[in-house]
mmCIF file of C-alpha atoms and ligand atoms in Angstrom:
data_model
loop_
_atom_site.group_PDB
_atom_site.id
_atom_site.type_symbol
_atom_site.label_atom_id
_atom_site.label_comp_id
_atom_site.label_asym_id
_atom_site.label_seq_id
_atom_site.Cartn_x
_atom_site.Cartn_y
_atom_site.Cartn_z
ATOM 1 C CA UNK K 31 -73.772 93.096 221.676
ATOM 2 C CA UNK K 32 -70.002 93.424 221.795
ATOM 3 C CA UNK K 33 -68.448 95.843 219.355
ATOM 4 C CA UNK K 34 -65.120 95.040 217.793
ATOM 5 C CA UNK K 35 -62.389 97.319 219.034
ATOM 6 C CA UNK K 36 -61.005 99.857 216.621
ATOM 7 C CA UNK K 37 -58.799 97.960 214.049
ATOM 8 C CA UNK K 38 -55.860 100.128 215.071
ATOM 9 C CA UNK K 39 -56.093 98.678 218.630
ATOM 10 C CA UNK K 40 -56.139 95.021 217.500
ATOM 11 C CA UNK K 41 -52.837 93.217 217.547
ATOM 12 C CA UNK K 42 -51.690 92.298 214.028
ATOM 13 C CA UNK K 43 -50.969 88.574 214.029
ATOM 14 C CA UNK K 44 -51.040 87.839 210.333
ATOM 15 C CA UNK K 45 -48.529 90.327 208.949
ATOM 16 C CA UNK K 46 -44.851 89.610 209.431
ATOM 17 C CA UNK K 47 -42.937 91.589 212.029
ATOM 18 C CA UNK K 48 -39.708 93.303 211.016
ATOM 19 C CA UNK K 49 -36.550 91.381 211.881
ATOM 20 C CA UNK K 50 -34.935 92.944 214.983
ATOM 21 C CA UNK K 51 -32.016 95.285 214.310
ATOM 22 C CA UNK K 52 -28.698 94.195 215.726
ATOM 23 C CA UNK K 53 -25.323 95.905 215.751
ATOM 24 C CA UNK K 54 -23.680 92.483 216.047
ATOM 25 C CA UNK K 55 -23.966 89.785 213.414
ATOM 26 C CA UNK K 56 -24.682 86.060 213.760
ATOM 27 C CA UNK K 57 -21.615 83.820 213.573
ATOM 28 C CA UNK K 58 -23.690 80.870 212.340
ATOM 29 C CA UNK K 59 -25.283 81.168 208.881
ATOM 30 C CA UNK K 60 -28.986 82.128 209.171
ATOM 31 C CA UNK K 61 -31.547 79.831 207.517
ATOM 32 C CA UNK K 62 -33.872 81.623 205.110
ATOM 33 C CA UNK K 63 -36.914 79.402 204.399
ATOM 34 C CA UNK K 64 -38.919 82.133 202.640
ATOM 35 C CA UNK K 65 -40.385 80.989 199.313
ATOM 36 C CA UNK K 66 -41.093 84.519 198.099
ATOM 37 C CA UNK K 67 -39.320 87.836 198.394
ATOM 38 C CA UNK K 68 -41.105 91.198 198.407
ATOM 39 C CA UNK K 69 -39.735 94.074 196.333
ATOM 40 C CA UNK K 70 -40.176 97.812 196.702
ATOM 41 C CA UNK K 71 -41.744 98.514 193.279
ATOM 42 C CA UNK K 72 -41.828 97.189 189.696
ATOM 43 C CA UNK K 73 -38.716 99.228 188.767
ATOM 44 C CA UNK K 74 -36.821 97.551 191.605
ATOM 45 C CA UNK K 75 -37.963 94.157 190.334
ATOM 46 C CA UNK K 76 -36.762 95.045 186.806
ATOM 47 C CA UNK K 77 -33.375 96.043 188.199
ATOM 48 C CA UNK K 78 -33.109 92.697 189.964
ATOM 49 C CA UNK K 79 -34.184 90.554 186.994
ATOM 50 C CA UNK K 80 -31.779 92.475 184.764
ATOM 51 C CA UNK K 81 -28.923 91.830 187.160
ATOM 52 C CA UNK K 82 -28.342 95.486 188.084
ATOM 53 C CA UNK K 83 -29.116 94.837 191.763
ATOM 54 C CA UNK K 84 -28.727 91.606 193.703
ATOM 55 C CA UNK K 85 -31.710 89.846 195.212
ATOM 56 C CA UNK K 86 -34.145 86.963 195.212
ATOM 57 C CA UNK K 87 -37.727 86.642 194.004
ATOM 58 C CA UNK K 88 -38.889 83.039 194.316
ATOM 59 C CA UNK K 89 -37.059 80.182 196.024
ATOM 60 C CA UNK K 90 -37.304 77.782 193.084
ATOM 61 C CA UNK K 91 -35.169 80.283 191.160
ATOM 62 C CA UNK K 92 -32.599 80.581 193.942
ATOM 63 C CA UNK K 93 -32.260 81.387 197.613
ATOM 64 C CA UNK K 94 -29.488 82.545 199.963
ATOM 65 C CA UNK K 95 -28.736 79.193 201.609
ATOM 66 C CA UNK K 96 -28.244 77.526 198.208
ATOM 67 C CA UNK K 97 -25.943 80.368 197.148
ATOM 68 C CA UNK K 98 -23.847 80.166 200.317
ATOM 69 C CA UNK K 99 -23.422 76.420 199.790
ATOM 70 C CA UNK K 100 -22.734 76.778 196.041
ATOM 71 C CA UNK K 101 -19.959 79.297 196.719
ATOM 72 C CA UNK K 102 -18.298 76.878 199.144
ATOM 73 C CA UNK K 103 -18.514 73.979 196.673
ATOM 74 C CA UNK K 104 -17.247 76.211 193.835
ATOM 75 C CA UNK K 105 -14.208 76.959 195.973
ATOM 76 C CA UNK K 106 -13.526 73.255 196.468
ATOM 77 C CA UNK K 107 -13.868 72.427 192.747
ATOM 78 C CA UNK K 108 -12.173 75.541 191.391
ATOM 79 C CA UNK K 109 -15.484 76.340 189.650
ATOM 80 C CA UNK K 110 -17.632 79.389 188.998
ATOM 81 C CA UNK K 111 -21.425 79.699 189.203
ATOM 82 C CA UNK K 112 -22.040 76.117 190.439
ATOM 83 C CA UNK K 113 -25.664 75.036 190.837
ATOM 84 C CA UNK K 114 -27.070 73.372 193.966
ATOM 85 C CA UNK K 115 -30.021 71.039 193.354
ATOM 86 C CA UNK K 116 -32.415 68.955 195.415
ATOM 87 C CA UNK K 117 -30.486 65.674 195.062
ATOM 88 C CA UNK K 118 -27.537 64.078 193.327
ATOM 89 C CA UNK K 119 -29.953 62.540 190.823
ATOM 90 C CA UNK K 120 -31.462 65.989 190.172
ATOM 91 C CA UNK K 121 -27.910 67.054 189.290
ATOM 92 C CA UNK K 122 -27.355 64.096 186.915
ATOM 93 C CA UNK K 123 -30.785 64.640 185.307
ATOM 94 C CA UNK K 124 -30.277 68.404 184.907
ATOM 95 C CA UNK K 125 -26.966 67.796 183.133
ATOM 96 C CA UNK K 126 -28.332 65.162 180.749
ATOM 97 C CA UNK K 127 -31.572 66.975 179.912
ATOM 98 C CA UNK K 128 -29.953 70.418 179.874
ATOM 99 C CA UNK K 129 -27.107 69.433 177.556
ATOM 100 C CA UNK K 130 -28.764 66.888 175.242
ATOM 101 C CA UNK K 131 -31.616 66.932 172.747
ATOM 102 C CA UNK K 132 -33.536 64.304 170.797
ATOM 103 C CA UNK K 133 -31.222 62.755 168.218
ATOM 104 C CA UNK K 134 -28.129 63.054 170.432
ATOM 105 C CA UNK K 135 -26.255 60.061 171.821
ATOM 106 C CA UNK K 136 -24.904 59.783 175.382
ATOM 107 C CA UNK K 137 -22.109 57.359 176.246
ATOM 108 C CA UNK K 138 -21.880 56.326 179.897
ATOM 109 C CA UNK K 139 -19.569 54.287 182.064
ATOM 110 C CA UNK K 140 -20.883 50.741 182.523
ATOM 111 C CA UNK K 141 -20.739 50.876 186.332
ATOM 112 C CA UNK K 142 -22.498 54.185 186.946
ATOM 113 C CA UNK K 143 -24.672 54.776 190.025
ATOM 114 C CA UNK K 144 -27.812 52.602 189.707
ATOM 115 C CA UNK K 145 -30.291 55.420 189.088
ATOM 116 C CA UNK K 146 -27.962 57.069 186.564
ATOM 117 C CA UNK K 147 -27.904 53.757 184.698
ATOM 118 C CA UNK K 148 -31.678 53.618 184.844
ATOM 119 C CA UNK K 149 -31.970 57.163 183.486
ATOM 120 C CA UNK K 150 -29.666 56.165 180.616
ATOM 121 C CA UNK K 151 -31.399 52.873 179.877
ATOM 122 C CA UNK K 152 -35.082 53.664 180.467
ATOM 123 C CA UNK K 153 -35.769 57.377 180.316
ATOM 124 C CA UNK K 154 -33.409 59.075 177.846
ATOM 125 C CA UNK K 155 -34.254 56.652 174.987
ATOM 126 C CA UNK K 156 -37.962 57.400 175.564
ATOM 127 C CA UNK K 157 -37.145 61.081 174.949
ATOM 128 C CA UNK K 158 -35.258 60.312 171.749
ATOM 129 C CA UNK K 159 -31.773 60.464 173.268
ATOM 130 C CA UNK K 160 -29.828 57.303 172.418
ATOM 131 C CA UNK K 161 -27.517 55.864 175.059
ATOM 132 C CA UNK K 162 -24.891 53.166 175.374
ATOM 133 C CA UNK K 163 -22.359 52.067 177.973
ATOM 134 C CA UNK K 164 -18.660 51.190 177.884
ATOM 135 C CA UNK K 165 -15.903 50.294 180.360
ATOM 136 C CA UNK K 166 -14.341 53.595 181.546
ATOM 137 C CA UNK K 167 -11.102 51.910 182.611
ATOM 138 C CA UNK K 168 -10.526 51.184 178.903
ATOM 139 C CA UNK K 169 -10.180 54.320 176.717
ATOM 140 C CA UNK K 170 -10.008 52.179 173.562
ATOM 141 C CA UNK K 171 -13.439 50.699 174.382
ATOM 142 C CA UNK K 172 -14.736 54.238 174.897
ATOM 143 C CA UNK K 173 -13.251 55.376 171.615
ATOM 144 C CA UNK K 174 -14.934 52.501 169.781
ATOM 145 C CA UNK K 175 -18.301 53.342 171.371
ATOM 146 C CA UNK K 176 -18.317 57.021 170.343
ATOM 147 C CA UNK K 177 -20.735 57.865 167.514
ATOM 148 C CA UNK K 178 -20.874 60.899 165.220
ATOM 149 C CA UNK K 179 -23.941 62.069 167.190
ATOM 150 C CA UNK K 180 -22.390 61.549 170.633
ATOM 151 C CA UNK K 181 -23.038 64.763 172.548
ATOM 152 C CA UNK K 182 -21.907 63.838 176.054
ATOM 153 C CA UNK K 183 -19.881 61.266 177.971
ATOM 154 C CA UNK K 184 -20.795 60.559 181.622
ATOM 155 C CA UNK K 185 -18.327 58.724 183.840
ATOM 156 C CA UNK K 186 -17.588 58.260 187.516
ATOM 157 C CA UNK K 187 -13.918 58.409 188.439
ATOM 158 C CA UNK K 188 -14.151 55.684 191.099
ATOM 159 C CA UNK K 189 -16.841 53.098 190.441
ATOM 160 C CA UNK K 190 -19.307 51.567 192.839
ATOM 161 C CA UNK K 191 -18.797 49.049 194.398
ATOM 162 C CA UNK K 192 -15.637 47.576 192.858
ATOM 163 C CA UNK K 193 -13.723 50.893 193.135
ATOM 164 C CA UNK K 194 -12.327 50.699 189.610
ATOM 165 C CA UNK K 195 -10.584 53.935 188.565
ATOM 166 C CA UNK K 196 -11.546 55.441 185.181
ATOM 167 C CA UNK K 197 -8.935 56.329 182.570
ATOM 168 C CA UNK K 198 -9.847 59.997 182.919
ATOM 169 C CA UNK K 199 -6.835 61.253 180.946
ATOM 170 C CA UNK K 200 -7.554 58.920 178.019
ATOM 171 C CA UNK K 201 -11.275 59.678 177.943
ATOM 172 C CA UNK K 202 -10.739 63.447 178.303
ATOM 173 C CA UNK K 203 -8.346 63.391 175.330
ATOM 174 C CA UNK K 204 -10.939 61.515 173.248
ATOM 175 C CA UNK K 205 -13.718 63.924 174.201
ATOM 176 C CA UNK K 206 -11.549 66.923 173.349
ATOM 177 C CA UNK K 207 -10.572 65.476 169.976
ATOM 178 C CA UNK K 208 -14.168 64.585 169.087
ATOM 179 C CA UNK K 209 -15.869 67.714 170.460
ATOM 180 C CA UNK K 210 -17.868 65.715 173.014
ATOM 181 C CA UNK K 211 -18.811 67.110 176.442
ATOM 182 C CA UNK K 212 -17.227 65.234 179.344
ATOM 183 C CA UNK K 213 -19.312 65.072 182.539
ATOM 184 C CA UNK K 214 -17.686 63.528 185.618
ATOM 185 C CA UNK K 215 -19.729 62.359 188.609
ATOM 186 C CA UNK K 216 -17.060 62.869 191.241
ATOM 187 C CA UNK K 217 -19.107 61.811 194.285
ATOM 188 C CA UNK K 218 -16.759 58.988 195.341
ATOM 189 C CA UNK K 219 -13.467 60.805 194.880
ATOM 190 C CA UNK K 220 -14.584 64.255 196.129
ATOM 191 C CA UNK K 221 -12.522 67.407 195.448
ATOM 192 C CA UNK K 222 -10.154 66.298 198.217
ATOM 193 C CA UNK K 223 -8.749 63.626 195.886
ATOM 194 C CA UNK K 224 -9.548 64.947 192.410
ATOM 195 C CA UNK K 225 -10.667 68.159 190.711
ATOM 196 C CA UNK K 226 -12.020 66.961 187.345
ATOM 197 C CA UNK K 227 -11.741 70.425 185.726
ATOM 198 C CA UNK K 228 -7.954 70.082 186.032
ATOM 199 C CA UNK K 229 -8.189 66.867 183.963
ATOM 200 C CA UNK K 230 -10.302 68.130 181.061
ATOM 201 C CA UNK K 231 -13.867 67.699 182.368
ATOM 202 C CA UNK K 232 -16.500 70.137 181.085
ATOM 203 C CA UNK K 233 -19.028 69.348 183.822
ATOM 204 C CA UNK K 234 -18.572 68.146 187.407
ATOM 205 C CA UNK K 235 -21.424 66.495 189.312
ATOM 206 C CA UNK K 236 -21.709 65.646 193.019
ATOM 207 C CA UNK K 237 -24.211 63.931 195.217
ATOM 208 C CA UNK K 238 -23.659 66.338 198.123
ATOM 209 C CA UNK K 239 -25.770 63.901 200.160
ATOM 210 C CA UNK K 240 -22.695 61.700 200.603
ATOM 211 C CA UNK K 241 -19.237 62.742 201.830
ATOM 212 C CA UNK K 242 -19.580 66.486 201.314
ATOM 213 C CA UNK K 243 -22.567 66.936 203.646
ATOM 214 C CA UNK K 244 -21.435 63.867 205.531
ATOM 215 C CA UNK K 245 -24.129 63.211 208.141
ATOM 216 C CA UNK K 246 -26.908 61.357 206.257
ATOM 217 C CA UNK K 247 -29.408 64.098 207.031
ATOM 218 C CA UNK K 248 -29.545 66.220 203.848
ATOM 219 C CA UNK K 249 -30.308 65.196 200.239
ATOM 220 C CA UNK K 250 -28.614 67.523 197.721
ATOM 221 C CA UNK K 251 -26.703 67.675 194.462
ATOM 222 C CA UNK K 252 -24.258 70.051 192.798
ATOM 223 C CA UNK K 253 -23.290 70.771 189.194
ATOM 224 C CA UNK K 254 -20.404 72.917 187.982
ATOM 225 C CA UNK K 255 -20.196 73.739 184.266
ATOM 226 C CA UNK K 256 -17.172 75.283 182.589
ATOM 227 C CA UNK K 257 -18.998 76.925 179.651
ATOM 228 C CA UNK K 258 -21.175 79.870 180.728
ATOM 229 C CA UNK K 259 -23.896 79.347 178.072
ATOM 230 C CA UNK K 260 -24.285 75.665 178.858
ATOM 231 C CA UNK K 261 -24.290 76.518 182.576
ATOM 232 C CA UNK K 262 -27.191 78.950 181.997
ATOM 233 C CA UNK K 263 -29.135 76.275 180.072
ATOM 234 C CA UNK K 264 -28.658 73.677 182.788
ATOM 235 C CA UNK K 265 -29.617 76.183 185.486
ATOM 236 C CA UNK K 266 -32.762 77.203 183.580
ATOM 237 C CA UNK K 267 -33.759 73.560 183.128
ATOM 238 C CA UNK K 268 -33.263 72.871 186.851
ATOM 239 C CA UNK K 269 -35.491 75.862 187.729
ATOM 240 C CA UNK K 270 -38.167 74.826 185.229
ATOM 241 C CA UNK K 271 -38.163 71.185 186.337
ATOM 242 C CA UNK K 272 -38.264 72.221 189.977
ATOM 243 C CA UNK K 273 -35.033 70.575 191.151
ATOM 244 C CA UNK K 274 -35.038 73.094 194.024
ATOM 245 C CA UNK K 275 -32.834 72.402 197.050
ATOM 246 C CA UNK K 276 -34.376 72.918 200.489
ATOM 247 C CA UNK K 277 -32.868 75.848 202.424
ATOM 248 C CA UNK K 278 -32.664 73.697 205.538
ATOM 249 C CA UNK K 279 -30.780 70.937 203.684
ATOM 250 C CA UNK K 280 -28.412 73.552 202.228
ATOM 251 C CA UNK K 281 -27.799 74.862 205.714
ATOM 252 C CA UNK K 282 -27.090 71.369 207.042
ATOM 253 C CA UNK K 283 -24.751 70.620 204.148
ATOM 254 C CA UNK K 284 -22.887 73.895 204.646
ATOM 255 C CA UNK K 285 -22.426 73.004 208.275
ATOM 256 C CA UNK K 286 -21.224 69.541 207.283
ATOM 257 C CA UNK K 287 -18.753 71.038 204.810
ATOM 258 C CA UNK K 288 -16.871 72.878 207.545
ATOM 259 C CA UNK K 289 -15.553 69.532 208.779
ATOM 260 C CA UNK K 290 -15.322 67.862 205.349
ATOM 261 C CA UNK K 291 -11.528 67.953 205.014
ATOM 262 C CA UNK K 292 -11.008 66.663 208.552
ATOM 263 C CA UNK K 293 -13.602 63.917 208.130
ATOM 264 C CA UNK K 294 -12.250 62.887 204.751
ATOM 265 C CA UNK K 295 -8.656 62.631 205.871
ATOM 266 C CA UNK K 296 -9.495 60.669 208.996
ATOM 267 C CA UNK K 297 -11.905 58.336 207.168
ATOM 268 C CA UNK K 298 -9.336 57.726 204.451
ATOM 269 C CA UNK K 299 -6.613 56.896 206.956
ATOM 270 C CA UNK K 300 -9.039 54.497 208.642
ATOM 271 C CA UNK K 301 -10.011 52.939 205.294
ATOM 272 C CA UNK K 302 -6.399 52.197 204.324
ATOM 273 C CA UNK K 303 -5.806 50.499 207.680
ATOM 274 C CA UNK K 304 -9.091 48.610 207.639
ATOM 275 C CA UNK K 305 -8.390 47.343 204.104
ATOM 276 C CA UNK K 306 -5.051 45.867 205.139
ATOM 277 C CA UNK K 307 -6.573 44.483 208.330
ATOM 278 C CA UNK K 308 -9.432 42.766 206.481
ATOM 279 C CA UNK K 309 -7.010 41.253 203.976
ATOM 280 C CA UNK K 310 -5.384 39.355 206.834
ATOM 281 C CA UNK K 311 -8.618 37.848 208.206
ATOM 282 C CA UNK K 312 -9.561 34.189 207.649
ATOM 283 C CA UNK K 313 -12.759 33.931 205.599
ATOM 284 C CA UNK K 314 -12.054 37.116 203.588
ATOM 285 C CA UNK K 315 -11.521 36.035 199.980
ATOM 286 C CA UNK K 316 -10.406 39.429 198.635
ATOM 287 C CA UNK K 317 -10.204 43.100 199.513
ATOM 288 C CA UNK K 318 -10.555 46.026 197.087
ATOM 289 C CA UNK K 319 -8.933 49.346 197.971
ATOM 290 C CA UNK K 320 -7.543 51.590 195.206
ATOM 291 C CA UNK K 321 -4.102 52.067 196.741
ATOM 292 C CA UNK K 322 -3.449 48.411 197.609
ATOM 293 C CA UNK K 323 -0.930 46.823 195.233
ATOM 294 C CA UNK K 324 -3.406 44.006 194.501
ATOM 295 C CA UNK K 325 -6.047 46.475 193.189
ATOM 296 C CA UNK K 326 -6.341 46.275 189.387
ATOM 297 C CA UNK K 327 -6.074 50.087 189.004
ATOM 298 C CA UNK K 328 -3.620 50.912 191.761
ATOM 299 C CA UNK K 329 -1.112 52.633 189.452
ATOM 300 C CA UNK K 330 -3.788 54.829 187.948
ATOM 301 C CA UNK K 331 -5.255 55.547 191.389
ATOM 302 C CA UNK K 332 -1.862 56.623 192.699
ATOM 303 C CA UNK K 333 -1.353 59.008 189.767
ATOM 304 C CA UNK K 334 -4.873 60.351 189.220
ATOM 305 C CA UNK K 335 -6.040 60.557 192.826
ATOM 306 C CA UNK K 336 -2.763 62.093 194.030
ATOM 307 C CA UNK K 337 -2.065 59.137 196.265
ATOM 308 C CA UNK K 338 -5.455 59.386 197.937
ATOM 309 C CA UNK K 339 -7.299 56.099 198.319
ATOM 310 C CA UNK K 340 -10.589 57.497 199.638
ATOM 311 C CA UNK K 341 -12.836 56.133 202.361
ATOM 312 C CA UNK K 342 -14.413 53.225 200.511
ATOM 313 C CA UNK K 343 -13.277 49.620 200.943
ATOM 314 C CA UNK K 344 -14.922 46.566 199.417
ATOM 315 C CA UNK K 345 -14.354 42.964 200.423
ATOM 316 C CA UNK K 346 -15.686 39.540 199.684
ATOM 317 C CA UNK K 347 -16.462 36.810 202.194
ATOM 318 C CA UNK K 348 -15.781 33.283 201.055
ATOM 319 C CA UNK K 349 -19.044 32.054 202.637
ATOM 320 C CA UNK K 350 -21.680 33.624 200.344
ATOM 321 C CA UNK K 351 -25.120 34.880 201.518
ATOM 322 C CA UNK K 352 -25.130 32.885 204.789
ATOM 323 C CA UNK K 353 -21.821 34.446 205.802
ATOM 324 C CA UNK K 354 -23.105 37.876 204.721
ATOM 325 C CA UNK K 355 -26.180 37.555 206.973
ATOM 326 C CA UNK K 356 -23.977 36.422 209.868
ATOM 327 C CA UNK K 357 -21.610 39.377 209.402
ATOM 328 C CA UNK K 358 -24.251 42.142 209.542
ATOM 329 C CA UNK K 359 -25.998 40.425 212.473
ATOM 330 C CA UNK K 360 -22.712 40.216 214.367
ATOM 331 C CA UNK K 361 -22.043 43.954 213.933
ATOM 332 C CA UNK K 362 -25.339 45.752 214.673
ATOM 333 C CA UNK K 363 -23.434 48.888 215.743
ATOM 334 C CA UNK K 364 -22.207 49.349 212.142
ATOM 335 C CA UNK K 365 -25.250 50.588 210.216
ATOM 336 C CA UNK K 366 -26.142 48.120 207.457
ATOM 337 C CA UNK K 367 -27.518 50.760 205.102
ATOM 338 C CA UNK K 368 -27.183 51.305 201.343
ATOM 339 C CA UNK K 369 -25.484 54.692 201.450
ATOM 340 C CA UNK K 370 -22.004 56.128 201.828
ATOM 341 C CA UNK K 371 -20.139 59.121 203.127
ATOM 342 C CA UNK K 372 -21.671 59.245 206.602
ATOM 343 C CA UNK K 373 -19.450 60.361 209.466
ATOM 344 C CA UNK K 374 -19.884 56.854 210.895
ATOM 345 C CA UNK K 375 -18.992 53.612 209.150
ATOM 346 C CA UNK K 376 -21.785 52.006 207.117
ATOM 347 C CA UNK K 377 -21.920 48.688 205.373
ATOM 348 C CA UNK K 378 -23.748 47.844 202.166
ATOM 349 C CA UNK K 379 -24.401 44.573 200.381
ATOM 350 C CA UNK K 380 -24.752 45.331 196.652
ATOM 351 C CA UNK K 381 -26.318 41.966 195.700
ATOM 352 C CA UNK K 382 -29.380 42.713 197.895
ATOM 353 C CA UNK K 383 -29.499 46.497 197.378
ATOM 354 C CA UNK K 384 -27.835 48.653 194.692
ATOM 355 C CA UNK K 385 -27.264 45.758 192.284
ATOM 356 C CA UNK K 386 -30.314 43.605 193.039
ATOM 357 C CA UNK K 387 -31.812 44.525 189.671
ATOM 358 C CA UNK K 388 -29.002 42.713 187.837
ATOM 359 C CA UNK K 389 -29.055 38.979 187.138
ATOM 360 C CA UNK K 390 -26.642 36.841 189.172
ATOM 361 C CA UNK K 391 -24.576 36.370 185.980
ATOM 362 C CA UNK K 392 -24.390 40.113 185.310
ATOM 363 C CA UNK K 393 -23.324 40.666 188.914
ATOM 364 C CA UNK K 394 -20.730 37.909 188.701
ATOM 365 C CA UNK K 395 -19.292 39.535 185.567
ATOM 366 C CA UNK K 396 -18.332 42.597 187.625
ATOM 367 C CA UNK K 397 -17.273 40.549 190.635
ATOM 368 C CA UNK K 398 -20.287 41.106 192.905
ATOM 369 C CA UNK K 399 -21.090 37.861 194.691
ATOM 370 C CA UNK K 400 -23.413 37.130 197.637
ATOM 371 C CA UNK K 401 -20.418 37.508 199.959
ATOM 372 C CA UNK K 402 -19.468 40.950 198.594
ATOM 373 C CA UNK K 403 -19.647 43.992 200.900
ATOM 374 C CA UNK K 404 -18.857 47.653 200.437
ATOM 375 C CA UNK K 405 -17.751 49.603 203.493
ATOM 376 C CA UNK K 406 -18.029 53.376 203.728
ATOM 377 C CA UNK K 407 -15.458 53.954 206.410
ATOM 378 C CA UNK K 408 -16.154 56.690 208.957
ATOM 379 C CA UNK K 409 -14.095 58.608 211.463
ATOM 380 C CA UNK K 410 -14.362 56.210 214.412
ATOM 381 C CA UNK K 411 -11.377 55.300 216.499
ATOM 382 C CA UNK K 412 -9.595 52.787 214.253
ATOM 383 C CA UNK K 413 -8.758 50.142 216.863
ATOM 384 C CA UNK K 414 -12.402 49.910 217.838
ATOM 385 C CA UNK K 415 -13.420 49.606 214.205
ATOM 386 C CA UNK K 416 -10.859 46.925 213.396
ATOM 387 C CA UNK K 417 -11.903 44.987 216.515
ATOM 388 C CA UNK K 418 -15.551 45.100 215.427
ATOM 389 C CA UNK K 419 -14.693 43.854 211.938
ATOM 390 C CA UNK K 420 -12.463 41.104 213.330
ATOM 391 C CA UNK K 421 -15.368 39.847 215.448
ATOM 392 C CA UNK K 422 -17.922 40.160 212.651
ATOM 393 C CA UNK K 423 -15.756 38.406 210.053
ATOM 394 C CA UNK K 424 -15.022 35.632 212.561
ATOM 395 C CA UNK K 425 -18.765 35.219 213.246
ATOM 396 C CA UNK K 426 -19.347 34.997 209.493
ATOM 397 C CA UNK K 427 -16.650 32.360 209.068
ATOM 398 C CA UNK K 428 -18.183 30.051 211.694
HETATM 399 C C1 LIG I 549 -25.706 58.670 195.663
HETATM 400 C C2 LIG I 549 -25.138 58.930 194.335
HETATM 401 C C3 LIG I 549 -25.864 59.644 193.377
HETATM 402 C C4 LIG I 549 -27.265 60.137 193.624
HETATM 403 O O1 LIG I 549 -27.312 61.078 194.656
HETATM 404 P P1 LIG I 549 -28.627 61.354 195.528
HETATM 405 O O2 LIG I 549 -28.230 62.536 196.349
HETATM 406 O O3 LIG I 549 -28.886 60.121 196.323
HETATM 407 O O4 LIG I 549 -29.731 61.627 194.568
HETATM 408 C C5 LIG I 549 -25.278 59.884 192.145
HETATM 409 N N1 LIG I 549 -24.034 59.432 191.873
HETATM 410 C C6 LIG I 549 -23.314 58.744 192.771
HETATM 411 C C7 LIG I 549 -21.951 58.277 192.395
HETATM 412 C C8 LIG I 549 -23.831 58.466 194.031
HETATM 413 O O5 LIG I 549 -23.112 57.764 194.913
#
């Protein structure tokens, strides 16, 4: 019978090996996937929980890759103590549930992101939080919709997919006068075009998934809160609810952020040119781009967005659904996918995706027909892109 060797002679496979020492440091940010962190002794743990020494304990409560990303996003927004969460919707949810209680009222923009609308319509009322919607391009409509129990206003500065620009100055003045929190989902405009804190916002929200991360490979959200107490409440709620961001996604998003300004500027330049190009094509009934003189909010866009039009362009084909099918089939190299902010150009068709839950009449009321497309313009070489759209629009017009 074989006898086991002395335990001291057996290789230890289960226990972790110490990380190798190095006099040099990595240039790339390390990824730290550890869920738990070991401490030296209970006193050391006390010191950490009481904020006397830095450190981590459990990844749901925070981890280094989230903190590295949060610091970068804070810099972009001019914020302090921003919170990174597992998705843009986790960010929206953390704000609404962290700031509001049963009996409060929340007033939202009437063209919010689809899931934000659903949260307002279906879920908050179930929890005793009343909600209603108003047109954020019209501060008088917002004023009329405020109630004595309104706790928070949620708007997007540039709406999806008609790219309407909110009257941020008017709404911020109302919120200030009435003591209502103003939360701005700034995903479409990004801090490159607008920093909502400079316009009176109390809370800034981003789906980092989109332009900030920029490569359609990480799902993340971000919340910055001006008031420190409210920030702590929202952070605690996010930890309790488990809105934890993945370290790997944080690492990808951080990497994406390094090229954000370059990507944004190039995509925006492309978008402005593509918008004008599309407007000259037979079969295109209308083009929506915030800086074009025919856009309903172009004056406000020029003032509020500092002359930045962004990377989103919407257009409508005269030919309805048949033309829409022909267009996506004629341009298979442009991803037909309901997202935005990727480094490459993507195309979405709201009537069959983001806005399919609305009746045809409700869609028509906001100008979304079967021929309506939204383009998230990427950083491709512009002549190639315009050529592809020329061919696709021509195929749709046949
Ligand atoms: C995509 C998006 C969200 C949701 O973000 P996810 O990361 O997909 O959860 C929220 N608001 C806006 C404006 C968005 O475009």
